[in-house]
Each structure stands twice: as structure tokens, then as C-alpha cells.
């Protein structure tokens, strides 16, 4: 039982490059989330998916797109990376009791 | 809307000291309340939870009581260890927030040997 997995763990991009962050969970959870964490800013919700087939914007969606590929997988895409997107990105999924389970994070640097 | 406010850090304590991290919330419904912990270089993990008023959540020596009358969920530990050094997040979820969890800003704890 791996829980929530994220790839890659680290990534360096140049401004304007694109990339996709992958997330998968094996707990049969319906809801999945993408957050970013910046120093002094806590966690900010980028997008979430309440169930397979649905996605909704969170607090800071600009510059990102998401795909809920199936019940297990929820990817986050940066179409044209900017230095302001340098951050640590966390994927999470939620049990029926609202507990969130987090992945280990992707540390992204945009130069 | 729902919100969570927790005390600013960092909090620096000596080993075996008593810990309190204050958390208050605003919610329109009847939320579940959580404390999450984040160790350096890792994702958040659930520390404890409480789902209704007067419930006490506990884990690894940490405790928090759901106080509806004061809308609080303060985290306490009687004797901290160096290994407790981490960032602690208070959070709430309820059905009125859809499927989203509202997190506090986090409180960094340093424990000195």
C-alpha cells in the first residue's frame, strides 16, 4: 500500500518550458487535490477533483491545468513555466472522513 | 466562509517543556477538526482529529479538544522531544466547504536538547 505517490521529486525548468506533475493514489479515494507551498504562505489550493470526471479551481489556478485521468490519477500541468511557479507541489487525496493523505512533494525551480 | 487561525511561530522550547499551539476556527456548519504535522522535506501527515464538540483527539502524546463554545482546537503536549521539531497545521473540513480542507498558516516548532 503506497498511499499517494508523486513524480518527479525534483525538477528544474527554464522560463517558458512545460511539464506535467504526476500523482497517483491506491486508497480508492474519490477526491484529489493539488497544493503549492511557499515559504511563509502555508498551503494554497491550486485545483481539486471531487470525483472522477470533475475538476474545480482552487485559490490559485492561474498558469495551471489539471486532468483527472481515472480514479487513481490526477495530474497537474504547467503550460509555460514562470519563476513565480517555483514552489513545492503536493498532491493529496481525501477519505470519506475528510482526512487528507499527502504525497511526498515535488520541488520545482523555474529559472 | 470557513477559516482557521493559528498562532504564529516559530515556537522554540527546551526538551521536556510543555507545548501549546493555539488554533481557532470559523465555520458555518459542524466541521471536523485536524492537526497535521510536516517534518523537514516531507509532506503533511495527519497527527490527530476530532469530529464533534467535546471530542479529544490524541496521538504520540499530543492532544487537542474540540471546543465549540470557544471555537478552538488547541494542540498540547506535556513533554516535547527534539524529534517533535516540525511544522504543525490546524485544519477543518465540513460538507459546507464542499470537498476542500481549510488549513491554517502553520506553526514551526523548534525543540532544543
PDB file of N, CA and C in Angstrom, chain A residues 23-85:
ATOM      1  N   UNK A  23       0.500  12.344 -10.173  1.00  0.00           N
ATOM      2  CA  UNK A  23       0.084  11.939  -8.838  1.00  0.00           C
ATOM      3  C   UNK A  23      -0.816  10.709  -8.956  1.00  0.00           C
ATOM      4  N   UNK A  24      -0.624   9.750  -8.075  1.00  0.00           N
ATOM      5  CA  UNK A  24      -1.485   8.574  -8.045  1.00  0.00           C
ATOM      6  C   UNK A  24      -1.713   8.146  -6.605  1.00  0.00           C
ATOM      7  N   UNK A  25      -2.937   7.631  -6.337  1.00  0.00           N
ATOM      8  CA  UNK A  25      -3.248   7.111  -5.010  1.00  0.00           C
ATOM      9  C   UNK A  25      -3.875   5.728  -5.156  1.00  0.00           C
ATOM     10  N   UNK A  26      -3.580   4.876  -4.184  1.00  0.00           N
ATOM     11  CA  UNK A  26      -4.079   3.497  -4.242  1.00  0.00           C
ATOM     12  C   UNK A  26      -5.041   3.203  -3.099  1.00  0.00           C
ATOM     13  N   UNK A  27      -5.702   4.221  -2.583  1.00  0.00           N
ATOM     14  CA  UNK A  27      -6.605   4.068  -1.433  1.00  0.00           C
ATOM     15  C   UNK A  27      -8.069   4.127  -1.823  1.00  0.00           C
ATOM     16  N   UNK A  28      -8.336   4.170  -3.124  1.00  0.00           N
ATOM     17  CA  UNK A  28      -9.707   4.214  -3.633  1.00  0.00           C
ATOM     18  C   UNK A  28     -10.466   5.471  -3.188  1.00  0.00           C
ATOM     19  N   UNK A  29      -9.724   6.570  -3.006  1.00  0.00           N
ATOM     20  CA  UNK A  29     -10.364   7.827  -2.605  1.00  0.00           C
ATOM     21  C   UNK A  29     -11.008   8.503  -3.800  1.00  0.00           C
ATOM     22  N   UNK A  30     -12.145   9.155  -3.549  1.00  0.00           N
ATOM     23  CA  UNK A  30     -12.836   9.858  -4.630  1.00  0.00           C
ATOM     24  C   UNK A  30     -12.198  11.203  -4.944  1.00  0.00           C
ATOM     25  N   UNK A  31     -11.786  11.934  -3.893  1.00  0.00           N
ATOM     26  CA  UNK A  31     -11.346  13.319  -4.060  1.00  0.00           C
ATOM     27  C   UNK A  31      -9.830  13.429  -4.049  1.00  0.00           C
ATOM     28  N   UNK A  32      -9.310  14.288  -4.938  1.00  0.00           N
ATOM     29  CA  UNK A  32      -7.873  14.517  -5.018  1.00  0.00           C
ATOM     30  C   UNK A  32      -7.604  16.008  -5.196  1.00  0.00           C
ATOM     31  N   UNK A  33      -6.389  16.445  -4.799  1.00  0.00           N
ATOM     32  CA  UNK A  33      -6.082  17.868  -4.692  1.00  0.00           C
ATOM     33  C   UNK A  33      -4.632  18.140  -5.117  1.00  0.00           C
ATOM     34  N   UNK A  34      -4.416  19.352  -5.605  1.00  0.00           N
ATOM     35  CA  UNK A  34      -3.071  19.859  -5.815  1.00  0.00           C
ATOM     36  C   UNK A  34      -2.911  21.152  -5.013  1.00  0.00           C
ATOM     37  N   UNK A  35      -1.828  21.209  -4.225  1.00  0.00           N
ATOM     38  CA  UNK A  35      -1.468  22.389  -3.440  1.00  0.00           C
ATOM     39  C   UNK A  35      -0.060  22.835  -3.838  1.00  0.00           C
ATOM     40  N   UNK A  36       0.184  24.117  -3.587  1.00  0.00           N
ATOM     41  CA  UNK A  36       1.551  24.589  -3.604  1.00  0.00           C
ATOM     42  C   UNK A  36       1.898  25.158  -2.239  1.00  0.00           C
ATOM     43  N   UNK A  37       3.170  25.035  -1.860  1.00  0.00           N
ATOM     44  CA  UNK A  37       3.621  25.509  -0.557  1.00  0.00           C
ATOM     45  C   UNK A  37       4.840  26.391  -0.767  1.00  0.00           C
ATOM     46  N   UNK A  38       4.691  27.635  -0.395  1.00  0.00           N
ATOM     47  CA  UNK A  38       5.773  28.610  -0.499  1.00  0.00           C
ATOM     48  C   UNK A  38       6.145  29.093   0.897  1.00  0.00           C
ATOM     49  N   UNK A  39       7.386  29.465   1.109  1.00  0.00           N
ATOM     50  CA  UNK A  39       7.807  29.926   2.444  1.00  0.00           C
ATOM     51  C   UNK A  39       6.913  31.049   2.954  1.00  0.00           C
ATOM     52  N   UNK A  40       6.404  30.872   4.165  1.00  0.00           N
ATOM     53  CA  UNK A  40       5.589  31.910   4.782  1.00  0.00           C
ATOM     54  C   UNK A  40       4.169  32.012   4.252  1.00  0.00           C
ATOM     55  N   UNK A  41       3.789  31.140   3.283  1.00  0.00           N
ATOM     56  CA  UNK A  41       2.454  31.248   2.672  1.00  0.00           C
ATOM     57  C   UNK A  41       1.563  30.066   3.029  1.00  0.00           C
ATOM     58  N   UNK A  42       2.077  29.104   3.765  1.00  0.00           N
ATOM     59  CA  UNK A  42       1.255  27.947   4.071  1.00  0.00           C
ATOM     60  C   UNK A  42       0.941  27.152   2.818  1.00  0.00           C
ATOM     61  N   UNK A  43      -0.170  26.450   2.835  1.00  0.00           N
ATOM     62  CA  UNK A  43      -0.622  25.657   1.696  1.00  0.00           C
ATOM     63  C   UNK A  43      -1.680  26.427   0.929  1.00  0.00           C
ATOM     64  N   UNK A  44      -1.582  26.448  -0.378  1.00  0.00           N
ATOM     65  CA  UNK A  44      -2.617  27.082  -1.191  1.00  0.00           C
ATOM     66  C   UNK A  44      -3.129  26.075  -2.215  1.00  0.00           C
ATOM     67  N   UNK A  45      -4.444  25.977  -2.304  1.00  0.00           N
ATOM     68  CA  UNK A  45      -5.080  25.008  -3.178  1.00  0.00           C
ATOM     69  C   UNK A  45      -5.065  25.517  -4.618  1.00  0.00           C
ATOM     70  N   UNK A  46      -4.565  24.690  -5.533  1.00  0.00           N
ATOM     71  CA  UNK A  46      -4.497  25.074  -6.941  1.00  0.00           C
ATOM     72  C   UNK A  46      -5.754  24.585  -7.668  1.00  0.00           C
ATOM     73  N   UNK A  47      -5.979  23.294  -7.655  1.00  0.00           N
ATOM     74  CA  UNK A  47      -7.139  22.659  -8.244  1.00  0.00           C
ATOM     75  C   UNK A  47      -7.512  21.456  -7.397  1.00  0.00           C
ATOM     76  N   UNK A  48      -8.759  21.035  -7.510  1.00  0.00           N
ATOM     77  CA  UNK A  48      -9.158  19.803  -6.885  1.00  0.00           C
ATOM     78  C   UNK A  48     -10.156  19.068  -7.774  1.00  0.00           C
ATOM     79  N   UNK A  49     -10.320  17.784  -7.455  1.00  0.00           N
ATOM     80  CA  UNK A  49     -11.246  16.928  -8.184  1.00  0.00           C
ATOM     81  C   UNK A  49     -12.076  16.187  -7.148  1.00  0.00           C
ATOM     82  N   UNK A  50     -13.343  16.549  -7.047  1.00  0.00           N
ATOM     83  CA  UNK A  50     -14.202  15.945  -6.036  1.00  0.00           C
ATOM     84  C   UNK A  50     -14.481  14.482  -6.349  1.00  0.00           C
ATOM     85  N   UNK A  51     -14.503  14.156  -7.619  1.00  0.00           N
ATOM     86  CA  UNK A  51     -14.728  12.765  -8.022  1.00  0.00           C
ATOM     87  C   UNK A  51     -14.206  12.594  -9.439  1.00  0.00           C
ATOM     88  N   UNK A  52     -14.084  11.348  -9.857  1.00  0.00           N
ATOM     89  CA  UNK A  52     -13.601  11.072 -11.203  1.00  0.00           C
ATOM     90  C   UNK A  52     -14.492  11.785 -12.208  1.00  0.00           C
ATOM     91  N   UNK A  53     -13.860  12.507 -13.139  1.00  0.00           N
ATOM     92  CA  UNK A  53     -14.628  13.202 -14.162  1.00  0.00           C
ATOM     93  C   UNK A  53     -14.918  14.647 -13.861  1.00  0.00           C
ATOM     94  N   UNK A  54     -14.591  15.130 -12.662  1.00  0.00           N
ATOM     95  CA  UNK A  54     -14.828  16.536 -12.322  1.00  0.00           C
ATOM     96  C   UNK A  54     -13.545  17.178 -11.813  1.00  0.00           C
ATOM     97  N   UNK A  55     -13.363  18.459 -12.169  1.00  0.00           N
ATOM     98  CA  UNK A  55     -12.267  19.243 -11.617  1.00  0.00           C
ATOM     99  C   UNK A  55     -12.771  20.657 -11.350  1.00  0.00           C
ATOM    100  N   UNK A  56     -12.194  21.309 -10.341  1.00  0.00           N
ATOM    101  CA  UNK A  56     -12.599  22.661  -9.996  1.00  0.00           C
ATOM    102  C   UNK A  56     -11.391  23.476  -9.579  1.00  0.00           C
ATOM    103  N   UNK A  57     -11.499  24.791  -9.823  1.00  0.00           N
ATOM    104  CA  UNK A  57     -10.409  25.682  -9.454  1.00  0.00           C
ATOM    105  C   UNK A  57     -10.372  25.880  -7.943  1.00  0.00           C
ATOM    106  N   UNK A  58      -9.147  26.038  -7.454  1.00  0.00           N
ATOM    107  CA  UNK A  58      -8.954  26.388  -6.063  1.00  0.00           C
ATOM    108  C   UNK A  58      -8.608  27.854  -5.926  1.00  0.00           C
ATOM    109  N   UNK A  59      -7.733  28.153  -5.008  1.00  0.00           N
ATOM    110  CA  UNK A  59      -7.384  29.532  -4.682  1.00  0.00           C
ATOM    111  C   UNK A  59      -6.456  30.173  -5.718  1.00  0.00           C
ATOM    112  N   UNK A  60      -5.533  29.388  -6.290  1.00  0.00           N
ATOM    113  CA  UNK A  60      -4.507  29.939  -7.180  1.00  0.00           C
ATOM    114  C   UNK A  60      -4.378  29.120  -8.460  1.00  0.00           C
ATOM    115  N   UNK A  61      -5.398  29.078  -9.331  1.00  0.00           N
ATOM    116  CA  UNK A  61      -5.357  28.194 -10.505  1.00  0.00           C
ATOM    117  C   UNK A  61      -4.620  28.750 -11.727  1.00  0.00           C
ATOM    118  N   UNK A  62      -4.354  30.060 -11.750  1.00  0.00           N
ATOM    119  CA  UNK A  62      -3.799  30.665 -12.970  1.00  0.00           C
ATOM    120  C   UNK A  62      -2.434  30.089 -13.304  1.00  0.00           C
ATOM    121  N   UNK A  63      -2.266  29.697 -14.562  1.00  0.00           N
ATOM    122  CA  UNK A  63      -1.000  29.142 -15.029  1.00  0.00           C
ATOM    123  C   UNK A  63      -0.933  27.631 -14.945  1.00  0.00           C
ATOM    124  N   UNK A  64      -2.005  27.007 -14.483  1.00  0.00           N
ATOM    125  CA  UNK A  64      -2.026  25.552 -14.305  1.00  0.00           C
ATOM    126  C   UNK A  64      -3.253  24.949 -14.982  1.00  0.00           C
ATOM    127  N   UNK A  65      -3.124  23.686 -15.374  1.00  0.00           N
ATOM    128  CA  UNK A  65      -4.261  22.881 -15.802  1.00  0.00           C
ATOM    129  C   UNK A  65      -4.150  21.515 -15.144  1.00  0.00           C
ATOM    130  N   UNK A  66      -5.281  20.841 -15.017  1.00  0.00           N
ATOM    131  CA  UNK A  66      -5.278  19.521 -14.396  1.00  0.00           C
ATOM    132  C   UNK A  66      -6.068  18.541 -15.242  1.00  0.00           C
ATOM    133  N   UNK A  67      -5.771  17.264 -14.996  1.00  0.00           N
ATOM    134  CA  UNK A  67      -6.532  16.184 -15.630  1.00  0.00           C
ATOM    135  C   UNK A  67      -6.744  15.085 -14.598  1.00  0.00           C
ATOM    136  N   UNK A  68      -8.006  14.707 -14.426  1.00  0.00           N
ATOM    137  CA  UNK A  68      -8.283  13.541 -13.583  1.00  0.00           C
ATOM    138  C   UNK A  68      -8.408  12.364 -14.555  1.00  0.00           C
ATOM    139  N   UNK A  69      -7.337  11.647 -14.689  1.00  0.00           N
ATOM    140  CA  UNK A  69      -7.222  10.626 -15.719  1.00  0.00           C
ATOM    141  C   UNK A  69      -8.131   9.437 -15.437  1.00  0.00           C
ATOM    142  N   UNK A  70      -8.242   9.075 -14.187  1.00  0.00           N
ATOM    143  CA  UNK A  70      -9.105   7.995 -13.715  1.00  0.00           C
ATOM    144  C   UNK A  70      -9.225   8.168 -12.209  1.00  0.00           C
ATOM    145  N   UNK A  71      -9.789   7.226 -11.509  1.00  0.00           N
ATOM    146  CA  UNK A  71      -9.981   7.429 -10.075  1.00  0.00           C
ATOM    147  C   UNK A  71      -8.641   7.525  -9.348  1.00  0.00           C
ATOM    148  N   UNK A  72      -7.615   6.869  -9.825  1.00  0.00           N
ATOM    149  CA  UNK A  72      -6.320   6.827  -9.153  1.00  0.00           C
ATOM    150  C   UNK A  72      -5.438   8.030  -9.439  1.00  0.00           C
ATOM    151  N   UNK A  73      -5.530   8.605 -10.626  1.00  0.00           N
ATOM    152  CA  UNK A  73      -4.503   9.539 -11.084  1.00  0.00           C
ATOM    153  C   UNK A  73      -5.033  10.949 -11.325  1.00  0.00           C
ATOM    154  N   UNK A  74      -4.226  11.924 -10.906  1.00  0.00           N
ATOM    155  CA  UNK A  74      -4.615  13.341 -11.025  1.00  0.00           C
ATOM    156  C   UNK A  74      -3.331  14.108 -11.352  1.00  0.00           C
ATOM    157  N   UNK A  75      -3.245  14.641 -12.569  1.00  0.00           N
ATOM    158  CA  UNK A  75      -2.006  15.292 -12.989  1.00  0.00           C
ATOM    159  C   UNK A  75      -2.169  16.806 -13.027  1.00  0.00           C
ATOM    160  N   UNK A  76      -1.050  17.495 -12.858  1.00  0.00           N
ATOM    161  CA  UNK A  76      -1.008  18.964 -12.876  1.00  0.00           C
ATOM    162  C   UNK A  76      -0.034  19.389 -13.967  1.00  0.00           C
ATOM    163  N   UNK A  77      -0.494  20.272 -14.857  1.00  0.00           N
ATOM    164  CA  UNK A  77       0.343  20.688 -15.977  1.00  0.00           C
ATOM    165  C   UNK A  77       0.635  22.184 -15.906  1.00  0.00           C
ATOM    166  N   UNK A  78       1.903  22.510 -16.117  1.00  0.00           N
ATOM    167  CA  UNK A  78       2.331  23.894 -16.295  1.00  0.00           C
ATOM    168  C   UNK A  78       2.625  24.072 -17.778  1.00  0.00           C
ATOM    169  N   UNK A  79       1.844  24.883 -18.453  1.00  0.00           N
ATOM    170  CA  UNK A  79       1.989  25.017 -19.905  1.00  0.00           C
ATOM    171  C   UNK A  79       3.195  25.878 -20.279  1.00  0.00           C
ATOM    172  N   UNK A  80       3.444  26.928 -19.526  1.00  0.00           N
ATOM    173  CA  UNK A  80       4.550  27.841 -19.805  1.00  0.00           C
ATOM    174  C   UNK A  80       5.071  28.338 -18.460  1.00  0.00           C
ATOM    175  N   UNK A  81       6.071  27.644 -17.953  1.00  0.00           N
ATOM    176  CA  UNK A  81       6.515  27.894 -16.588  1.00  0.00           C
ATOM    177  C   UNK A  81       7.079  29.305 -16.410  1.00  0.00           C
ATOM    178  N   UNK A  82       6.817  29.859 -15.226  1.00  0.00           N
ATOM    179  CA  UNK A  82       7.308  31.185 -14.861  1.00  0.00           C
ATOM    180  C   UNK A  82       8.039  31.085 -13.527  1.00  0.00           C
ATOM    181  N   UNK A  83       9.003  31.971 -13.260  1.00  0.00           N
ATOM    182  CA  UNK A  83       9.724  31.929 -11.979  1.00  0.00           C
ATOM    183  C   UNK A  83       8.789  31.970 -10.764  1.00  0.00           C
ATOM    184  N   UNK A  84       7.622  32.621 -10.903  1.00  0.00           N
ATOM    185  CA  UNK A  84       6.668  32.696  -9.785  1.00  0.00           C
ATOM    186  C   UNK A  84       6.076  31.321  -9.445  1.00  0.00           C
ATOM    187  N   UNK A  85       6.281  30.336 -10.305  1.00  0.00           N
ATOM    188  CA  UNK A  85       5.783  28.992 -10.050  1.00  0.00           C
ATOM    189  C   UNK A  85       6.822  28.103  -9.356  1.00  0.00           C
TER     190      UNK A  85
END
